[in-house]
Amino acid sequence: MDLFFDPEQLLLRGQVRSWVEKNLISSVTREADIGQQARQLVSQLGHEGFTAYVASKRFGGVKEKVQARDLCIIREELARGSALADTMFAMQALGSYPITVAGSDKQKKRYLPPVARGEAIAAFALTEPQAGSDVSSMETRAVRDGDGYRLTGIKRFISNAGIAQTYTVFALTDPDKRAKGMSAFVVQADTPGFVFKENTPLLSPHPLGVIAFEDCRVPRAQLLGKEGEGLKIALATLDTLRCTVAAAAVGFAQRALEEALQYSQKRRQFGQALAQFQATQFKLADMATELEASRLLAYQAAWANDHNQKDLKQKSSMAKLFATEAAQRIVDQALQIHGGTGVVVGTPVEQLYRDVRALRIYEGTSEIQRLVIARSLL
Ligand SMILES: Cc1cc2nc3c(=O)[nH]c(=O)nc-3n(C[C@H](O)[C@H](O)[C@H](O)COP(=O)(O)OP(=O)(O)OC[C@H]3O[C@@H](n4cnc5c(N)ncnc54)[C@H](O)[C@@H]3O)c2cc1C
């Protein structure tokens, strides 16, 4: 594995891991006020310097260029400790990366440093009631209005809805061209006409909700790139960040394996520890093997991103598909090894069982990843 990393990245992993051990492991997230916890986590992640890895050095970050391997290392280690911490870090990256990809220096200077410091929360608003996997069904419009645009439409399933300050929003400037007529805007939550509608409670703690644009006027200076470049910006963002979803899956699966190893050596039935039954050993061996394969695919894709490899799209889709599906199987087996204890609310495997599910859906479902891979093969 170390082949993929430079010495600084190995140090980063150690740094995140020890912070996670000290601050996150063994705290099960159950409190109702997810928004409050989420805000607190972003500020902690900023204080520790972790969110700085989402921006480039000139704009408050750590390195000349944002490195997918750094983002993967941080997500893997955070996910091992807390799904919410992973989400909050991931969203700082997803919400701000379109600005890194397509923003002007002026836009980057204004929006990136507060996100990198954990002082502003970022969000990425693409999905709509009628446009999930099929973004070409988007209905949100951005109509020219003097020297700006007037946005109207609804976005659902938006992570950090209601708690973010900085939203990257995708809207049609040329509806006749469908997805190719899409543009990207930075919209601040305090803009008149920006409306937070409601929270959408999930299986696992995750700030998610619906937002609306009701004649929301944004100046032209908030357009990212040029008109019609929205799809390109969204896809470039997702191509880079998809491997980080795989890394989060690896973090959940790693924790599940650790929990299963520990429990199977402690729990005794029929006069011996569960780990002494070959049936348990085979489960553990399969879990560890799938985990290692997932980790290799995730970091191979991240390496491909950081080295501008042409097959990035295929590699990041393979990593996301395999790692998220494998993590689901690994967590399920870890729960099975725990028997009844595994389904008791509050045990780490019960929490992992809920946490891992959404990864097979967001940033492109497993089916959509298969379509991308098949397209690249054919
Ligand atoms: C926890 C979570 C966080 C999210 N955060 C964000 C966010 O911050 N910003 C944002 O914009 N969106 C976000 N989303 C939305 C997410 O990206 C969408 O849910 C996802 O793209 C799928 O869209 P959908 O839910 O509308 O499902 P649909 O597109 O309706 O799909 C339903 C089912 O049909 C399948 N399907 C669809 N098309 C095909 C096809 N061509 N071939 C085969 N099968 C197909 C899908 O794979 C899926 O199984 C989030 C979602 C979740 C669950």
Short mmCIF file of C-alpha atoms and ligand atoms in Angstrom, two decimals:
data_model
loop_
_atom_site.label_atom_id
_atom_site.label_comp_id
_atom_site.label_asym_id
_atom_site.label_seq_id
_atom_site.Cartn_x
_atom_site.Cartn_y
_atom_site.Cartn_z
CA MET A 1 0.00 0.00 0.00
CA ASP A 2 2.78 2.44 0.91
CA LEU A 3 3.75 2.56 -2.78
CA PHE A 4 0.84 4.94 -3.37
CA PHE A 5 1.93 7.47 -0.75
CA ASP A 6 4.68 9.98 -0.11
CA PRO A 7 6.17 10.27 3.41
CA GLU A 8 3.97 13.28 4.25
CA GLN A 9 0.87 11.24 3.47
CA LEU A 10 1.99 8.47 5.81
CA LEU A 11 2.39 11.09 8.54
CA LEU A 12 -1.04 12.52 7.73
CA ARG A 13 -2.62 9.08 8.19
CA GLY A 14 -1.00 8.72 11.61
CA GLN A 15 -2.12 12.19 12.62
CA VAL A 16 -5.77 11.63 11.61
CA ARG A 17 -5.78 8.16 13.16
CA SER A 18 -4.62 9.35 16.55
CA TRP A 19 -7.14 12.21 16.53
CA VAL A 20 -9.91 9.74 15.65
CA GLU A 21 -8.82 7.33 18.41
CA LYS A 22 -8.87 10.12 20.95
CA ASN A 23 -12.02 11.93 19.85
CA LEU A 24 -14.35 9.66 17.89
CA ILE A 25 -13.92 5.93 18.50
CA SER A 26 -16.62 4.42 20.68
CA SER A 27 -18.92 7.44 20.58
CA VAL A 28 -22.18 6.30 18.97
CA THR A 29 -24.06 9.20 17.34
CA ARG A 30 -27.68 9.18 18.47
CA GLU A 31 -28.54 12.70 19.54
CA ALA A 32 -31.38 14.36 17.67
CA ASP A 33 -29.56 17.57 16.86
CA ILE A 34 -27.46 16.42 13.94
CA GLY A 35 -27.00 20.00 12.70
CA GLN A 36 -25.39 21.07 15.96
CA GLN A 37 -23.02 18.08 15.96
CA ALA A 38 -22.22 18.65 12.30
CA ARG A 39 -21.25 22.29 12.87
CA GLN A 40 -19.10 21.33 15.81
CA LEU A 41 -17.34 18.63 13.81
CA VAL A 42 -16.52 20.98 10.92
CA SER A 43 -15.03 23.45 13.32
CA GLN A 44 -12.96 20.68 15.01
CA LEU A 45 -11.80 19.33 11.64
CA GLY A 46 -10.81 22.88 10.71
CA HIS A 47 -8.97 23.38 13.98
CA GLU A 48 -7.00 20.16 13.43
CA GLY A 49 -6.03 21.35 9.96
CA PHE A 50 -7.80 18.45 8.17
CA THR A 51 -10.26 20.56 6.15
CA ALA A 52 -7.27 22.52 4.81
CA TYR A 53 -6.59 19.55 2.52
CA VAL A 54 -9.69 20.43 0.43
CA ALA A 55 -8.09 23.60 -0.97
CA SER A 56 -4.84 24.44 -2.71
CA LYS A 57 -2.08 26.31 -0.88
CA ARG A 58 -2.80 29.68 -2.50
CA PHE A 59 -6.33 29.59 -1.16
CA GLY A 60 -5.86 28.45 2.42
CA GLY A 61 -4.91 24.84 1.74
CA VAL A 62 -1.87 22.68 2.37
CA LYS A 63 -0.46 21.63 -1.00
CA GLU A 64 0.01 23.28 -4.39
CA LYS A 65 -2.78 21.06 -5.77
CA VAL A 66 -5.56 19.25 -3.93
CA GLN A 67 -4.55 15.57 -3.72
CA ALA A 68 -7.20 12.86 -3.91
CA ARG A 69 -4.91 10.57 -1.88
CA ASP A 70 -4.94 13.06 1.02
CA LEU A 71 -8.74 13.25 0.88
CA CYS A 72 -8.96 9.44 0.78
CA ILE A 73 -6.62 9.03 3.76
CA ILE A 74 -8.65 11.49 5.82
CA ARG A 75 -12.01 9.98 4.82
CA GLU A 76 -10.84 6.42 5.51
CA GLU A 77 -9.59 7.29 8.98
CA LEU A 78 -12.60 9.46 9.89
CA ALA A 79 -15.10 6.85 8.66
CA ARG A 80 -13.41 4.28 10.90
CA GLY A 81 -14.45 6.46 13.83
CA SER A 82 -17.64 8.29 12.85
CA ALA A 83 -19.87 8.45 9.79
CA LEU A 84 -20.89 12.00 10.59
CA ALA A 85 -17.28 13.20 10.84
CA ASP A 86 -16.59 11.57 7.47
CA THR A 87 -19.66 13.22 5.92
CA MET A 88 -18.71 16.65 7.21
CA PHE A 89 -15.19 16.39 5.85
CA ALA A 90 -16.40 14.92 2.53
CA MET A 91 -18.87 17.75 2.03
CA GLN A 92 -16.23 20.44 2.58
CA ALA A 93 -14.46 18.81 -0.38
CA LEU A 94 -17.52 18.16 -2.57
CA GLY A 95 -19.06 21.59 -1.99
CA SER A 96 -15.86 23.49 -2.69
CA TYR A 97 -14.17 21.42 -5.38
CA PRO A 98 -16.24 22.98 -8.22
CA ILE A 99 -14.75 26.34 -7.15
CA THR A 100 -11.25 24.83 -7.22
CA VAL A 101 -11.93 23.35 -10.67
CA ALA A 102 -13.63 26.30 -12.33
CA GLY A 103 -13.55 29.38 -10.11
CA SER A 104 -11.68 32.57 -10.93
CA ASP A 105 -8.89 33.61 -8.55
CA LYS A 106 -11.26 36.17 -7.09
CA GLN A 107 -13.93 33.53 -6.40
CA LYS A 108 -11.35 31.14 -4.96
CA LYS A 109 -9.94 33.83 -2.70
CA ARG A 110 -13.39 34.70 -1.41
CA TYR A 111 -14.90 31.24 -0.87
CA LEU A 112 -12.15 28.67 -0.36
CA PRO A 113 -10.20 29.90 2.71
CA PRO A 114 -13.22 29.92 5.10
CA VAL A 115 -14.13 26.38 3.95
CA ALA A 116 -10.52 25.23 4.37
CA ARG A 117 -10.46 26.66 7.91
CA GLY A 118 -13.76 24.97 8.83
CA GLU A 119 -15.41 28.36 9.35
CA ALA A 120 -17.88 28.05 6.46
CA ILE A 121 -19.79 24.85 5.66
CA ALA A 122 -20.02 23.86 2.00
CA ALA A 123 -22.72 22.07 -0.02
CA PHE A 124 -23.19 20.71 -3.54
CA ALA A 125 -26.69 21.05 -5.00
CA LEU A 126 -27.29 18.98 -8.12
CA THR A 127 -30.08 16.47 -7.34
CA GLU A 128 -33.76 17.39 -7.83
CA PRO A 129 -37.08 15.61 -7.36
CA GLN A 130 -37.15 14.64 -11.08
CA ALA A 131 -33.38 14.52 -11.64
CA GLY A 132 -31.47 11.90 -9.66
CA SER A 133 -29.27 9.56 -11.69
CA ASP A 134 -30.54 11.35 -14.80
CA VAL A 135 -29.23 14.89 -14.35
CA SER A 136 -30.46 15.82 -17.82
CA SER A 137 -34.00 15.95 -16.37
CA MET A 138 -32.98 18.98 -14.29
CA GLU A 139 -35.65 21.69 -14.05
CA THR A 140 -33.95 24.42 -12.00
CA ARG A 141 -33.52 27.48 -14.20
CA ALA A 142 -31.11 30.40 -14.13
CA VAL A 143 -32.51 33.19 -16.29
CA ARG A 144 -30.41 36.23 -17.15
CA ASP A 145 -31.55 39.31 -15.30
CA GLY A 146 -29.54 42.47 -15.91
CA ASP A 147 -25.99 41.79 -14.88
CA GLY A 148 -26.97 38.65 -12.98
CA TYR A 149 -29.26 35.61 -12.96
CA ARG A 150 -32.57 34.74 -11.35
CA LEU A 151 -32.69 31.14 -10.07
CA THR A 152 -35.92 29.16 -9.62
CA GLY A 153 -36.28 25.50 -8.70
CA ILE A 154 -36.03 22.84 -6.01
CA LYS A 155 -33.11 20.66 -4.96
CA ARG A 156 -33.54 17.60 -2.77
CA PHE A 157 -31.21 15.18 -0.99
CA ILE A 158 -28.74 18.00 -0.42
CA SER A 159 -26.16 17.25 2.25
CA ASN A 160 -25.70 20.16 4.65
CA ALA A 161 -28.97 21.77 3.52
CA GLY A 162 -29.86 24.35 6.14
CA ILE A 163 -26.46 24.39 7.83
CA ALA A 164 -24.16 25.31 4.92
CA GLN A 165 -23.19 28.89 4.09
CA THR A 166 -21.70 28.21 0.62
CA TYR A 167 -23.63 26.19 -1.95
CA THR A 168 -22.46 25.19 -5.42
CA VAL A 169 -25.71 25.10 -7.36
CA PHE A 170 -26.34 23.66 -10.82
CA ALA A 171 -29.09 25.23 -12.95
CA LEU A 172 -30.08 25.40 -16.62
CA THR A 173 -29.15 28.58 -18.44
CA ASP A 174 -30.11 27.05 -21.80
CA PRO A 175 -32.93 24.51 -21.18
CA ASP A 176 -33.11 23.49 -24.87
CA LYS A 177 -29.64 21.97 -24.58
CA ARG A 178 -30.69 19.96 -21.50
CA ALA A 179 -27.61 18.85 -19.49
CA LYS A 180 -25.31 20.72 -21.88
CA GLY A 181 -27.15 23.93 -21.08
CA MET A 182 -26.32 23.62 -17.38
CA SER A 183 -24.25 26.19 -15.50
CA ALA A 184 -22.74 26.28 -12.02
CA PHE A 185 -23.14 29.08 -9.47
CA VAL A 186 -21.92 29.80 -5.97
CA VAL A 187 -24.88 30.81 -3.86
CA GLN A 188 -24.59 32.06 -0.30
CA ALA A 189 -27.30 30.89 2.11
CA ASP A 190 -28.20 34.47 3.05
CA THR A 191 -29.10 35.42 -0.54
CA PRO A 192 -32.76 36.62 -0.74
CA GLY A 193 -34.83 33.91 -2.46
CA PHE A 194 -32.66 31.07 -1.17
CA VAL A 195 -35.01 29.00 0.98
CA PHE A 196 -34.22 26.08 3.24
CA LYS A 197 -37.40 23.95 3.07
CA GLU A 198 -36.95 20.93 5.34
CA ASN A 199 -34.67 18.32 6.79
CA THR A 200 -34.79 14.78 5.43
CA PRO A 201 -34.07 12.36 8.29
CA LEU A 202 -31.97 9.35 7.27
CA LEU A 203 -31.18 5.83 8.45
CA SER A 204 -27.81 7.08 9.68
CA PRO A 205 -27.04 10.55 11.08
CA HIS A 206 -26.46 12.84 8.09
CA PRO A 207 -27.58 16.46 7.67
CA LEU A 208 -29.71 16.24 4.53
CA GLY A 209 -32.60 18.27 3.19
CA VAL A 210 -34.52 20.20 0.57
CA ILE A 211 -33.71 23.72 -0.60
CA ALA A 212 -35.51 25.98 -3.04
CA PHE A 213 -34.67 28.98 -5.18
CA GLU A 214 -37.61 31.35 -5.29
CA ASP A 215 -36.57 34.12 -7.66
CA CYS A 216 -33.17 34.03 -6.08
CA ARG A 217 -31.04 36.70 -7.73
CA VAL A 218 -27.30 36.08 -7.95
CA PRO A 219 -24.83 38.50 -9.53
CA ARG A 220 -22.91 37.38 -12.60
CA ALA A 221 -19.77 37.22 -10.45
CA GLN A 222 -21.21 34.05 -8.84
CA LEU A 223 -21.17 32.09 -12.12
CA LEU A 224 -18.42 29.42 -12.09
CA GLY A 225 -16.58 29.15 -15.39
CA LYS A 226 -18.71 29.98 -18.41
CA GLU A 227 -22.39 29.47 -19.13
CA GLY A 228 -22.98 25.88 -20.25
CA GLU A 229 -19.97 24.48 -18.36
CA GLY A 230 -22.01 23.18 -15.41
CA LEU A 231 -22.07 19.53 -16.45
CA LYS A 232 -18.33 19.54 -17.15
CA ILE A 233 -17.68 21.06 -13.70
CA ALA A 234 -20.00 18.58 -11.93
CA LEU A 235 -18.43 15.59 -13.68
CA ALA A 236 -14.85 16.76 -13.07
CA THR A 237 -15.72 17.17 -9.38
CA LEU A 238 -17.33 13.74 -9.14
CA ASP A 239 -14.51 12.03 -11.06
CA THR A 240 -12.00 13.30 -8.50
CA LEU A 241 -14.11 12.71 -5.40
CA ARG A 242 -15.68 9.34 -6.23
CA CYS A 243 -12.60 7.45 -5.07
CA THR A 244 -12.97 9.16 -1.68
CA VAL A 245 -16.37 7.48 -1.27
CA ALA A 246 -14.53 4.19 -1.80
CA ALA A 247 -12.05 5.24 0.90
CA ALA A 248 -14.88 5.98 3.34
CA ALA A 249 -16.29 2.50 2.60
CA VAL A 250 -12.84 1.08 3.43
CA GLY A 251 -12.90 2.95 6.76
CA PHE A 252 -16.31 1.52 7.72
CA ALA A 253 -15.25 -1.98 6.64
CA GLN A 254 -11.96 -1.73 8.54
CA ARG A 255 -13.83 -0.85 11.72
CA ALA A 256 -16.27 -3.73 11.13
CA LEU A 257 -13.40 -6.18 10.72
CA GLU A 258 -11.74 -4.90 13.92
CA GLU A 259 -15.00 -5.26 15.84
CA ALA A 260 -15.51 -8.80 14.47
CA LEU A 261 -11.95 -9.87 15.31
CA GLN A 262 -12.28 -8.58 18.83
CA TYR A 263 -15.72 -10.05 19.50
CA SER A 264 -15.00 -13.44 17.94
CA GLN A 265 -11.99 -13.93 20.23
CA LYS A 266 -13.88 -12.91 23.34
CA ARG A 267 -17.28 -14.59 22.90
CA ARG A 268 -17.32 -18.29 23.80
CA GLN A 269 -19.89 -20.90 22.70
CA PHE A 270 -19.67 -24.71 22.79
CA GLY A 271 -16.64 -24.37 25.06
CA GLN A 272 -14.47 -22.28 22.77
CA ALA A 273 -14.10 -18.80 21.31
CA LEU A 274 -16.10 -18.13 18.11
CA ALA A 275 -12.78 -17.40 16.36
CA GLN A 276 -11.77 -21.04 16.86
CA PHE A 277 -14.58 -22.27 14.59
CA GLN A 278 -13.36 -22.60 11.03
CA ALA A 279 -16.68 -21.14 9.80
CA THR A 280 -15.83 -17.91 11.65
CA GLN A 281 -12.23 -17.95 10.41
CA PHE A 282 -13.40 -18.25 6.79
CA LYS A 283 -15.72 -15.26 7.29
CA LEU A 284 -12.86 -13.20 8.75
CA ALA A 285 -10.51 -14.23 5.93
CA ASP A 286 -13.03 -13.23 3.25
CA MET A 287 -13.73 -9.93 4.98
CA ALA A 288 -10.03 -9.06 5.22
CA THR A 289 -9.41 -10.03 1.59
CA GLU A 290 -12.31 -7.95 0.23
CA LEU A 291 -11.18 -5.07 2.41
CA GLU A 292 -7.65 -5.18 1.05
CA ALA A 293 -8.91 -5.33 -2.55
CA SER A 294 -11.17 -2.33 -1.87
CA ARG A 295 -8.31 -0.36 -0.37
CA LEU A 296 -6.07 -1.07 -3.36
CA LEU A 297 -8.75 0.03 -5.83
CA ALA A 298 -9.49 3.21 -3.85
CA TYR A 299 -5.87 4.34 -3.66
CA GLN A 300 -5.11 3.25 -7.22
CA ALA A 301 -7.92 5.57 -8.39
CA ALA A 302 -6.70 8.37 -6.12
CA TRP A 303 -3.17 7.93 -7.46
CA ALA A 304 -4.55 8.04 -11.02
CA ASN A 305 -6.26 11.34 -10.18
CA ASP A 306 -3.14 12.86 -8.66
CA HIS A 307 -1.06 11.79 -11.67
CA ASN A 308 -3.57 12.94 -14.31
CA GLN A 309 -4.13 9.46 -15.72
CA LYS A 310 -6.55 9.17 -18.64
CA ASP A 311 -8.44 6.18 -17.26
CA LEU A 312 -9.39 8.01 -14.03
CA LYS A 313 -13.14 7.84 -14.72
CA GLN A 314 -13.11 4.06 -15.11
CA LYS A 315 -10.80 3.50 -12.15
CA SER A 316 -12.76 5.73 -9.77
CA SER A 317 -16.06 4.10 -10.77
CA MET A 318 -14.56 0.63 -10.23
CA ALA A 319 -13.23 1.70 -6.84
CA LYS A 320 -16.55 3.18 -5.73
CA LEU A 321 -18.59 0.23 -7.02
CA PHE A 322 -16.41 -2.49 -5.53
CA ALA A 323 -15.53 -0.85 -2.21
CA THR A 324 -19.04 0.25 -1.31
CA GLU A 325 -20.60 -3.12 -2.22
CA ALA A 326 -17.80 -5.00 -0.40
CA ALA A 327 -18.14 -2.79 2.68
CA GLN A 328 -21.84 -3.69 2.87
CA ARG A 329 -20.95 -7.41 2.81
CA ILE A 330 -18.13 -6.98 5.35
CA VAL A 331 -20.32 -5.03 7.78
CA ASP A 332 -23.09 -7.60 7.39
CA GLN A 333 -20.71 -10.46 8.21
CA ALA A 334 -19.33 -8.56 11.20
CA LEU A 335 -22.88 -8.14 12.46
CA GLN A 336 -23.57 -11.86 11.91
CA ILE A 337 -20.50 -12.77 13.98
CA HIS A 338 -21.97 -10.68 16.82
CA GLY A 339 -25.23 -12.70 16.78
CA GLY A 340 -28.08 -10.97 18.65
CA THR A 341 -25.66 -8.45 20.12
CA GLY A 342 -25.10 -7.15 16.58
CA VAL A 343 -28.64 -5.86 16.24
CA VAL A 344 -28.80 -4.19 19.64
CA VAL A 345 -29.13 -0.45 19.17
CA GLY A 346 -25.94 1.32 20.13
CA THR A 347 -23.42 -1.41 19.35
CA PRO A 348 -20.75 -0.32 16.86
CA VAL A 349 -21.75 -2.95 14.25
CA GLU A 350 -25.41 -1.91 14.43
CA GLN A 351 -24.34 1.68 13.75
CA LEU A 352 -22.02 0.60 10.93
CA TYR A 353 -24.84 -1.42 9.37
CA ARG A 354 -26.87 1.78 9.03
CA ASP A 355 -23.92 4.03 8.18
CA VAL A 356 -22.63 2.01 5.24
CA ARG A 357 -25.87 1.82 3.22
CA ALA A 358 -26.02 5.27 1.64
CA LEU A 359 -22.57 4.94 0.07
CA ARG A 360 -23.99 2.65 -2.62
CA ILE A 361 -26.39 5.44 -3.61
CA TYR A 362 -24.81 8.88 -3.38
CA GLU A 363 -22.42 10.32 -5.98
CA GLY A 364 -23.77 7.80 -8.49
CA THR A 365 -25.50 4.54 -7.55
CA SER A 366 -23.79 1.18 -8.07
CA GLU A 367 -25.87 0.73 -11.23
CA ILE A 368 -24.64 4.06 -12.62
CA GLN A 369 -21.02 3.12 -11.82
CA ARG A 370 -21.54 -0.09 -13.81
CA LEU A 371 -22.85 1.96 -16.74
CA VAL A 372 -19.76 4.20 -16.61
CA ILE A 373 -17.40 1.20 -16.49
CA ALA A 374 -19.23 -0.60 -19.32
CA ARG A 375 -19.18 2.56 -21.44
CA SER A 376 -15.43 2.84 -20.99
CA LEU A 377 -15.00 -0.83 -21.98
CA LEU A 378 -17.22 -0.64 -25.04
C1 LIG B 1 -27.00 10.28 1.96
C2 LIG B 1 -27.15 10.98 0.66
C3 LIG B 1 -26.50 12.18 0.45
C4 LIG B 1 -26.66 12.87 -0.76
N1 LIG B 1 -26.05 14.09 -0.91
C5 LIG B 1 -26.25 14.78 -2.06
C6 LIG B 1 -25.70 16.09 -2.22
O1 LIG B 1 -25.03 16.62 -1.31
N2 LIG B 1 -25.94 16.77 -3.37
C7 LIG B 1 -26.67 16.24 -4.39
O2 LIG B 1 -26.84 16.90 -5.40
N3 LIG B 1 -27.23 14.99 -4.26
C8 LIG B 1 -27.03 14.26 -3.12
N4 LIG B 1 -27.60 13.01 -2.97
C9 LIG B 1 -28.43 12.48 -4.04
C10 LIG B 1 -27.83 11.28 -4.75
O3 LIG B 1 -26.75 11.67 -5.54
C11 LIG B 1 -28.96 10.60 -5.53
O4 LIG B 1 -29.80 10.00 -4.54
C12 LIG B 1 -28.47 9.53 -6.49
O5 LIG B 1 -27.77 10.12 -7.56
C13 LIG B 1 -29.60 8.67 -7.04
O6 LIG B 1 -30.68 9.45 -7.47
P1 LIG B 1 -32.18 9.09 -6.97
O7 LIG B 1 -32.12 8.92 -5.49
O8 LIG B 1 -33.08 10.10 -7.52
O9 LIG B 1 -32.46 7.65 -7.55
P2 LIG B 1 -32.95 7.33 -9.05
O10 LIG B 1 -32.07 7.99 -10.04
O11 LIG B 1 -34.39 7.55 -9.13
O12 LIG B 1 -32.64 5.76 -9.10
C14 LIG B 1 -33.47 4.78 -8.45
C15 LIG B 1 -32.88 3.41 -8.78
O13 LIG B 1 -32.90 3.20 -10.21
C16 LIG B 1 -31.59 2.89 -10.66
N5 LIG B 1 -31.36 3.45 -11.99
C17 LIG B 1 -31.54 4.75 -12.40
N6 LIG B 1 -31.18 4.90 -13.67
C18 LIG B 1 -30.74 3.68 -14.09
C19 LIG B 1 -30.20 3.19 -15.33
N7 LIG B 1 -30.01 3.97 -16.37
N8 LIG B 1 -29.85 1.87 -15.39
C20 LIG B 1 -30.01 1.06 -14.31
N9 LIG B 1 -30.52 1.47 -13.12
C21 LIG B 1 -30.85 2.76 -13.01
C22 LIG B 1 -30.66 3.49 -9.63
O14 LIG B 1 -29.38 2.87 -9.65
C23 LIG B 1 -31.42 3.24 -8.35
O15 LIG B 1 -31.19 1.94 -7.92
C24 LIG B 1 -27.46 12.31 -1.78
C25 LIG B 1 -28.12 11.10 -1.56
C26 LIG B 1 -27.99 10.44 -0.35
C27 LIG B 1 -28.72 9.14 -0.14
#
